[in-house]
Coordinates of C-alpha atoms in Angstrom, one line a residue:
X1 CA -96.1 92.8 -39.0
X2 CA -95.6 89.9 -41.2
X3 CA -91.9 90.2 -41.0
X4 CA -91.9 90.3 -37.3
X5 CA -93.9 87.2 -37.2
X6 CA -91.6 85.4 -39.5
X7 CA -88.5 86.4 -37.5
X8 CA -90.2 85.3 -34.3
X9 CA -91.0 81.9 -35.7
X10 CA -87.4 81.6 -36.9
X11 CA -86.0 82.4 -33.5
X12 CA -88.4 79.9 -31.9
X13 CA -87.3 77.3 -34.4
X14 CA -83.7 77.9 -33.7
X15 CA -84.2 77.8 -30.0
X16 CA -86.1 74.5 -30.3
X17 CA -83.3 72.9 -32.4
X18 CA -80.6 74.1 -30.0
X19 CA -81.2 71.3 -27.5
X20 CA -81.1 68.7 -30.2
X21 CA -77.7 69.9 -31.4
X22 CA -76.4 69.9 -27.8
X23 CA -77.6 66.3 -27.4
X24 CA -75.9 65.3 -30.6
X25 CA -72.6 67.0 -29.5
X26 CA -72.8 65.3 -26.1
X27 CA -73.3 61.9 -27.7
X28 CA -70.4 62.5 -30.1
X29 CA -68.2 63.8 -27.4
X30 CA -68.9 60.7 -25.2
X31 CA -68.0 58.4 -28.0
X32 CA -64.8 60.3 -28.9
X33 CA -63.9 60.3 -25.1
X34 CA -64.4 56.6 -24.8
X35 CA -62.4 55.9 -28.0
X36 CA -59.6 58.2 -26.8
X37 CA -59.4 56.6 -23.4
X38 CA -59.4 53.1 -24.9
X39 CA -56.7 54.0 -27.4
X40 CA -54.6 55.7 -24.8
X41 CA -54.8 52.7 -22.5
X42 CA -53.7 50.3 -25.3
X43 CA -50.9 52.4 -26.8
X44 CA -49.7 54.8 -24.2
X45 CA -49.8 53.7 -20.6
X46 CA -49.8 56.5 -18.1
X47 CA -46.6 57.3 -16.3
X48 CA -46.4 58.2 -12.7
X49 CA -46.8 62.0 -12.2
X50 CA -47.9 62.7 -15.8
X51 CA -51.1 64.6 -16.6
X52 CA -53.3 64.8 -19.7
X53 CA -56.4 66.8 -20.8
X54 CA -59.7 65.1 -20.8
X55 CA -62.8 66.6 -22.5
X56 CA -65.8 67.0 -20.1
X57 CA -69.2 68.6 -20.7
X58 CA -70.2 71.1 -18.1
X59 CA -73.7 71.9 -16.9
X60 CA -74.4 74.3 -19.7
X61 CA -73.8 71.6 -22.3
X62 CA -70.4 73.0 -23.4
X63 CA -67.4 70.7 -23.7
X64 CA -64.3 71.8 -21.7
X65 CA -60.9 70.3 -21.2
X66 CA -59.7 69.4 -17.7
X67 CA -56.2 68.2 -16.7
X68 CA -56.3 64.8 -15.1
X69 CA -53.4 63.6 -13.0
X70 CA -52.7 59.8 -12.6
X71 CA -50.3 59.1 -9.8
X72 CA -48.8 55.6 -10.0
X73 CA -47.9 53.8 -6.9
X74 CA -44.2 54.2 -6.3
X75 CA -43.9 51.4 -3.7
X76 CA -46.0 53.1 -1.1
X77 CA -47.8 50.6 1.1
X78 CA -50.7 53.0 1.7
X79 CA -52.3 53.0 -1.7
X80 CA -51.5 49.4 -2.7
X81 CA -50.8 47.2 0.3
X82 CA -48.5 44.2 -0.6
X83 CA -50.2 40.9 -1.2
X84 CA -49.6 38.2 1.5
X85 CA -47.0 35.7 0.5
X86 CA -48.4 32.4 -0.7
X87 CA -47.6 29.6 1.6
X88 CA -45.7 26.7 0.0
X89 CA -47.6 23.7 -0.8
X90 CA -47.1 20.6 1.3
X91 CA -46.4 22.5 4.5
X92 CA -49.7 22.2 6.2
X93 CA -49.5 24.2 9.5
X94 CA -51.4 23.1 12.5
X95 CA -51.7 24.6 16.0
X96 CA -50.5 22.6 18.9
X97 CA -52.2 22.7 22.2
X98 CA -49.9 25.5 23.4
X99 CA -50.8 27.6 20.4
X100 CA -47.5 27.2 18.5
X101 CA -47.4 26.2 14.9
X102 CA -45.7 23.1 13.6
X103 CA -45.7 20.8 10.6
X104 CA -48.0 17.8 10.6
X105 CA -44.9 15.6 10.3
X106 CA -43.5 17.0 13.5
X107 CA -46.7 16.0 15.2
X108 CA -46.1 12.5 14.1
X109 CA -42.5 12.5 15.1
X110 CA -43.2 13.8 18.5
X111 CA -45.2 10.7 19.2
X112 CA -41.9 8.8 18.8
X113 CA -39.7 11.2 20.7
X114 CA -39.2 8.8 23.6
X115 CA -37.8 6.0 21.3
X116 CA -35.7 8.5 19.3
X117 CA -34.1 10.0 22.4
X118 CA -33.3 6.5 23.7
X119 CA -31.7 5.5 20.4
X120 CA -29.6 8.7 20.4
X121 CA -28.4 8.0 23.9
X122 CA -27.4 4.5 22.8
X123 CA -25.5 5.8 19.8
X124 CA -23.7 8.4 21.9
X125 CA -22.7 5.7 24.4
X126 CA -21.4 3.4 21.8
X127 CA -19.5 6.2 20.1
X128 CA -17.9 7.3 23.4
X129 CA -16.8 3.7 24.1
X130 CA -15.3 3.4 20.6
X131 CA -13.4 6.6 21.0
X132 CA -12.0 5.4 24.4
X133 CA -10.9 2.1 22.9
X134 CA -9.3 3.9 19.9
X135 CA -7.3 6.1 22.3
X136 CA -5.9 3.1 24.0
X137 CA -4.6 1.5 20.8
X138 CA -1.5 2.8 19.1
X139 CA -2.0 4.2 15.6
X140 CA 0.3 3.0 12.8
X141 CA 1.3 6.6 12.1
X142 CA 2.8 6.8 15.5
X143 CA 5.2 4.0 14.9
X144 CA 7.6 5.7 12.6
X145 CA 11.0 4.3 13.7
X146 CA 13.3 3.3 10.9
X147 CA 15.9 0.6 11.1
X148 CA 14.9 -0.3 14.7
X149 CA 14.6 -4.0 15.7
X150 CA 10.9 -4.8 16.5
X151 CA 12.1 -6.5 19.6
X152 CA 13.5 -3.2 20.9
X153 CA 10.3 -1.5 20.1
X154 CA 8.4 -4.2 21.9
X155 CA 10.6 -3.8 25.0
X156 CA 10.2 0.0 24.9
X157 CA 6.6 0.5 23.9
X158 CA 4.8 -2.8 23.9
X159 CA 3.7 -5.8 21.8
X160 CA 1.2 -3.8 19.7
X161 CA 3.8 -1.3 18.6
X162 CA 6.2 -4.2 17.7
X163 CA 3.4 -5.8 15.7
X164 CA 2.9 -2.7 13.7
X165 CA 6.7 -2.3 13.2
X166 CA 6.9 -5.9 11.9
X167 CA 4.0 -5.3 9.5
X168 CA 5.7 -2.2 8.2
X169 CA 8.9 -4.2 7.6
X170 CA 6.9 -6.9 5.8
X171 CA 7.3 -9.4 8.6
X172 CA 3.7 -9.6 9.7
X173 CA 1.4 -12.3 8.3
X174 CA -1.2 -14.6 9.6
X175 CA 1.6 -16.9 10.8
X176 CA 2.8 -14.4 13.4
X177 CA -0.2 -15.3 15.5
X178 CA 1.2 -18.8 15.6
X179 CA 4.0 -20.0 17.8
X180 CA 7.4 -20.7 16.3
X181 CA 7.0 -24.4 16.9
X182 CA 3.7 -24.4 15.0
X183 CA 5.4 -22.9 12.0
X184 CA 8.6 -25.0 12.1
X185 CA 7.2 -28.4 13.2
X186 CA 4.5 -30.4 11.3
X187 CA 1.8 -31.5 13.7
X188 CA 1.0 -35.2 14.0
X189 CA 3.9 -36.1 11.7
X190 CA 6.4 -39.0 12.0
X191 CA 9.0 -38.8 14.8
X192 CA 11.4 -41.2 13.1
X193 CA 14.3 -40.6 10.8
X194 CA 13.5 -39.4 7.3
X195 CA 15.5 -39.1 4.0
X196 CA 16.6 -35.6 4.9
X197 CA 17.6 -34.5 8.4
X198 CA 18.7 -31.1 9.8
X199 CA 21.5 -30.6 12.3
X200 CA 22.7 -27.8 14.5
X201 CA 25.4 -27.6 17.2
X202 CA 26.0 -25.2 20.1
X203 CA 29.6 -24.4 21.0
X204 CA 31.7 -23.1 23.8
X205 CA 35.0 -21.3 23.8
X206 CA 38.4 -22.8 24.8
X207 CA 41.9 -21.5 24.8
X208 CA 43.4 -18.5 26.4
X209 CA 40.8 -16.0 25.2
X210 CA 38.0 -18.5 24.5
X211 CA 38.3 -17.9 20.7
X212 CA 38.5 -21.6 19.7
X213 CA 35.4 -23.6 19.7
X214 CA 34.4 -27.2 20.8
X215 CA 31.0 -28.8 20.5
X216 CA 28.7 -28.6 23.6
X217 CA 25.3 -29.7 22.2
X218 CA 24.2 -31.6 19.1
X219 CA 20.5 -31.6 17.9
X220 CA 19.0 -33.3 14.8
X221 CA 15.5 -33.1 13.5
X222 CA 13.7 -35.0 10.8
X223 CA 12.0 -33.6 7.7
X224 CA 8.9 -32.6 9.7
X225 CA 10.8 -30.8 12.4
X226 CA 10.5 -33.5 15.0
X227 CA 13.6 -33.9 17.2
X228 CA 15.3 -37.3 16.7
X229 CA 18.5 -36.6 18.5
X230 CA 19.5 -34.0 21.2
X231 CA 22.5 -34.5 23.5
X232 CA 24.9 -32.3 25.5
X233 CA 28.6 -33.2 25.1
X234 CA 31.2 -33.4 27.8
X235 CA 34.0 -31.0 27.0
X236 CA 37.3 -32.4 25.9
X237 CA 39.2 -29.2 27.0
X238 CA 38.9 -26.7 29.7
X239 CA 36.1 -24.2 28.8
X240 CA 37.2 -20.6 29.1
X241 CA 34.0 -19.0 27.7
X242 CA 30.6 -20.7 27.9
X243 CA 29.1 -18.0 25.7
X244 CA 25.9 -18.5 27.6
X245 CA 24.2 -15.3 26.2
X246 CA 24.3 -16.9 22.7
X247 CA 24.8 -20.6 23.2
X248 CA 22.6 -21.1 26.2
X249 CA 25.1 -23.5 27.6
X250 CA 25.9 -23.5 31.3
X251 CA 28.5 -25.6 33.3
X252 CA 25.9 -28.0 34.6
X253 CA 24.7 -28.9 31.1
X254 CA 28.1 -30.2 29.8
X255 CA 29.6 -31.4 33.0
X256 CA 27.1 -34.3 32.9
X257 CA 27.0 -34.5 29.2
X258 CA 27.7 -37.5 26.9
X259 CA 31.3 -38.5 25.9
X260 CA 32.4 -36.8 22.7
X261 CA 33.4 -40.1 20.9
X262 CA 30.0 -41.6 21.6
X263 CA 28.1 -38.5 20.3
X264 CA 30.4 -38.4 17.2
X265 CA 29.7 -42.0 16.3
X266 CA 25.9 -41.7 16.9
X267 CA 25.7 -38.6 14.7
X268 CA 27.7 -40.2 12.0
X269 CA 25.4 -43.2 11.9
X270 CA 22.3 -40.9 11.6
X271 CA 23.8 -38.8 8.8
X272 CA 25.1 -41.7 6.7
X273 CA 23.3 -41.8 3.3
X274 CA 20.9 -38.9 4.2
X275 CA 20.6 -35.4 2.9
X276 CA 22.0 -33.1 5.6
X277 CA 20.3 -29.7 6.1
X278 CA 21.6 -26.9 8.2
X279 CA 22.9 -23.3 8.3
X280 CA 26.7 -22.8 8.0
X281 CA 27.2 -26.6 8.2
X282 CA 30.9 -26.3 7.7
X283 CA 31.3 -25.1 11.3
X284 CA 29.1 -27.9 12.7
X285 CA 30.9 -30.6 10.9
X286 CA 34.2 -29.1 11.9
X287 CA 33.6 -29.3 15.6
X288 CA 32.4 -32.9 15.2
X289 CA 35.4 -33.9 13.1
X290 CA 33.0 -35.3 10.5
X291 CA 32.7 -35.2 6.8
X292 CA 29.6 -35.5 4.6
X293 CA 29.3 -35.8 0.8
X294 CA 29.0 -32.4 -0.8
X295 CA 26.1 -33.5 -3.1
X296 CA 24.0 -34.4 0.0
X297 CA 24.6 -31.1 1.8
X298 CA 21.8 -28.4 1.8
X299 CA 23.2 -25.3 3.4
X300 CA 20.7 -22.5 3.8
X301 CA 23.4 -19.9 4.1
X302 CA 24.9 -20.8 0.8
X303 CA 21.7 -21.3 -1.2
X304 CA 21.8 -18.7 -3.9
X305 CA 18.1 -17.9 -4.2
X306 CA 17.9 -17.2 -0.5
X307 CA 20.8 -14.8 -0.7
X308 CA 19.2 -13.0 -3.6
X309 CA 15.9 -12.6 -1.8
X310 CA 17.3 -11.1 1.3
X311 CA 20.0 -9.1 -0.5
X312 CA 22.8 -10.5 1.6
X313 CA 25.8 -12.6 0.6
X314 CA 25.9 -14.5 3.9
X315 CA 22.5 -14.1 5.5
X316 CA 22.0 -15.2 9.1
X317 CA 19.5 -17.8 10.0
X318 CA 17.6 -15.2 11.9
X319 CA 17.3 -12.9 8.9
X320 CA 16.2 -15.8 6.6
X321 CA 13.5 -16.8 9.1
X322 CA 12.2 -13.2 9.4
X323 CA 12.1 -12.6 5.7
X324 CA 11.0 -16.0 4.3
X325 CA 9.1 -17.6 7.2
X326 CA 7.9 -14.6 9.0
X327 CA 8.9 -16.0 12.4
X328 CA 11.4 -14.8 15.0
X329 CA 14.2 -17.1 16.1
X330 CA 17.3 -16.6 18.2
X331 CA 15.6 -13.7 20.0
X332 CA 17.6 -14.5 23.1
X333 CA 19.8 -17.6 23.9
X334 CA 20.0 -19.9 21.0
X335 CA 18.5 -23.3 20.9
X336 CA 20.1 -25.9 18.7
X337 CA 16.8 -27.8 18.3
X338 CA 15.0 -24.7 17.1
X339 CA 17.8 -23.7 14.8
X340 CA 17.8 -27.1 13.2
X341 CA 14.0 -26.9 12.8
X342 CA 14.3 -23.5 11.2
X343 CA 16.9 -24.7 8.7
X344 CA 14.7 -27.7 7.8
X345 CA 11.6 -25.5 7.3
X346 CA 13.6 -23.3 4.9
X347 CA 14.7 -26.3 3.0
X348 CA 11.2 -27.8 2.7
X349 CA 10.0 -24.3 1.5
X350 CA 12.2 -24.7 -1.6
X351 CA 12.7 -28.4 -1.6
X352 CA 11.4 -29.1 -5.2
X353 CA 13.4 -26.3 -6.8
X354 CA 16.5 -27.0 -4.7
X355 CA 16.6 -30.7 -5.5
X356 CA 15.9 -29.9 -9.2
X357 CA 18.8 -27.5 -9.3
X358 CA 21.1 -30.1 -7.6
X359 CA 20.0 -32.7 -10.1
X360 CA 20.7 -30.5 -13.1
X361 CA 24.1 -29.6 -11.7
X362 CA 25.1 -33.2 -11.3
X363 CA 23.9 -34.0 -14.8
X364 CA 26.1 -31.3 -16.3
X365 CA 29.1 -32.6 -14.3
X366 CA 28.5 -36.1 -15.7
X367 CA 28.5 -34.9 -19.3
X368 CA 31.7 -33.0 -18.9

């Protein structure tokens, strides 16, 4: 009897302590589970599709292991919908009266649309006018003719094309806008005789073929280009070639001209003691049957610096004027007054150097 009582008490004691053990196990298992989950999160992040065993206490108080599957989002929009894109700062959107969206700046700009459209129309109009004007003007690239006289280009195409051609040839300067007379003649200058004078003669042809020459006109200008003498000369022989295309002489000019002897004497009186300037003066003096001291002759055809500049041993007066004075002379019929003015202008262009060279030459001759 006593043994049975003792065993019964032992059983009851064991049954009473069993819940306490289960509570302790449950507490321990919860702590271990929390520790395991924390550790796994820190050290081993779960991968998509992988599973692991997690201890769980069932209703009877027993701990069992259950497989837990964590499926990571693989880009599906169902589980994790994408976040809305952040709107950039500074682009405040407002709704217009018609419900459309626009920037605040656009709202301000629309207030000025009337003025802006008007300005755009003005700009387009001006641009169209400029394009039309540019089309009317010849471009320099279109004037490509080589070794063509600008006068021929002017006759064929027009003055603008000739102007571009002269510029390409180095003949175009600010003086081209002036008349030839403005370049060759000094305005408001003395009309009387000066220390230096320039002379030029126009001639006509005599003889069977008109190859021999006699004087038909004599013109003399002073140092400022002012004409001091200009007379037609009555021919001493029958004229067989008036050479009008070059000389500009016609029968009426010389038939009523001055007697040759009178002109010869008057010219000699003017030239006496003065520096005589001209181009190819030997021919002019020859038809007048006059001489002049060599030391007082300034011939633009024979002046060495001029010949070097234009690269020609016997440059024409026309070439010298084009290259050195940037003016066109002898473009059609010659004029003895203009030719004398051109020769004088060339002389005054180099007067100081020319006279210094003559002086040095004379000094050397004196020493020898």
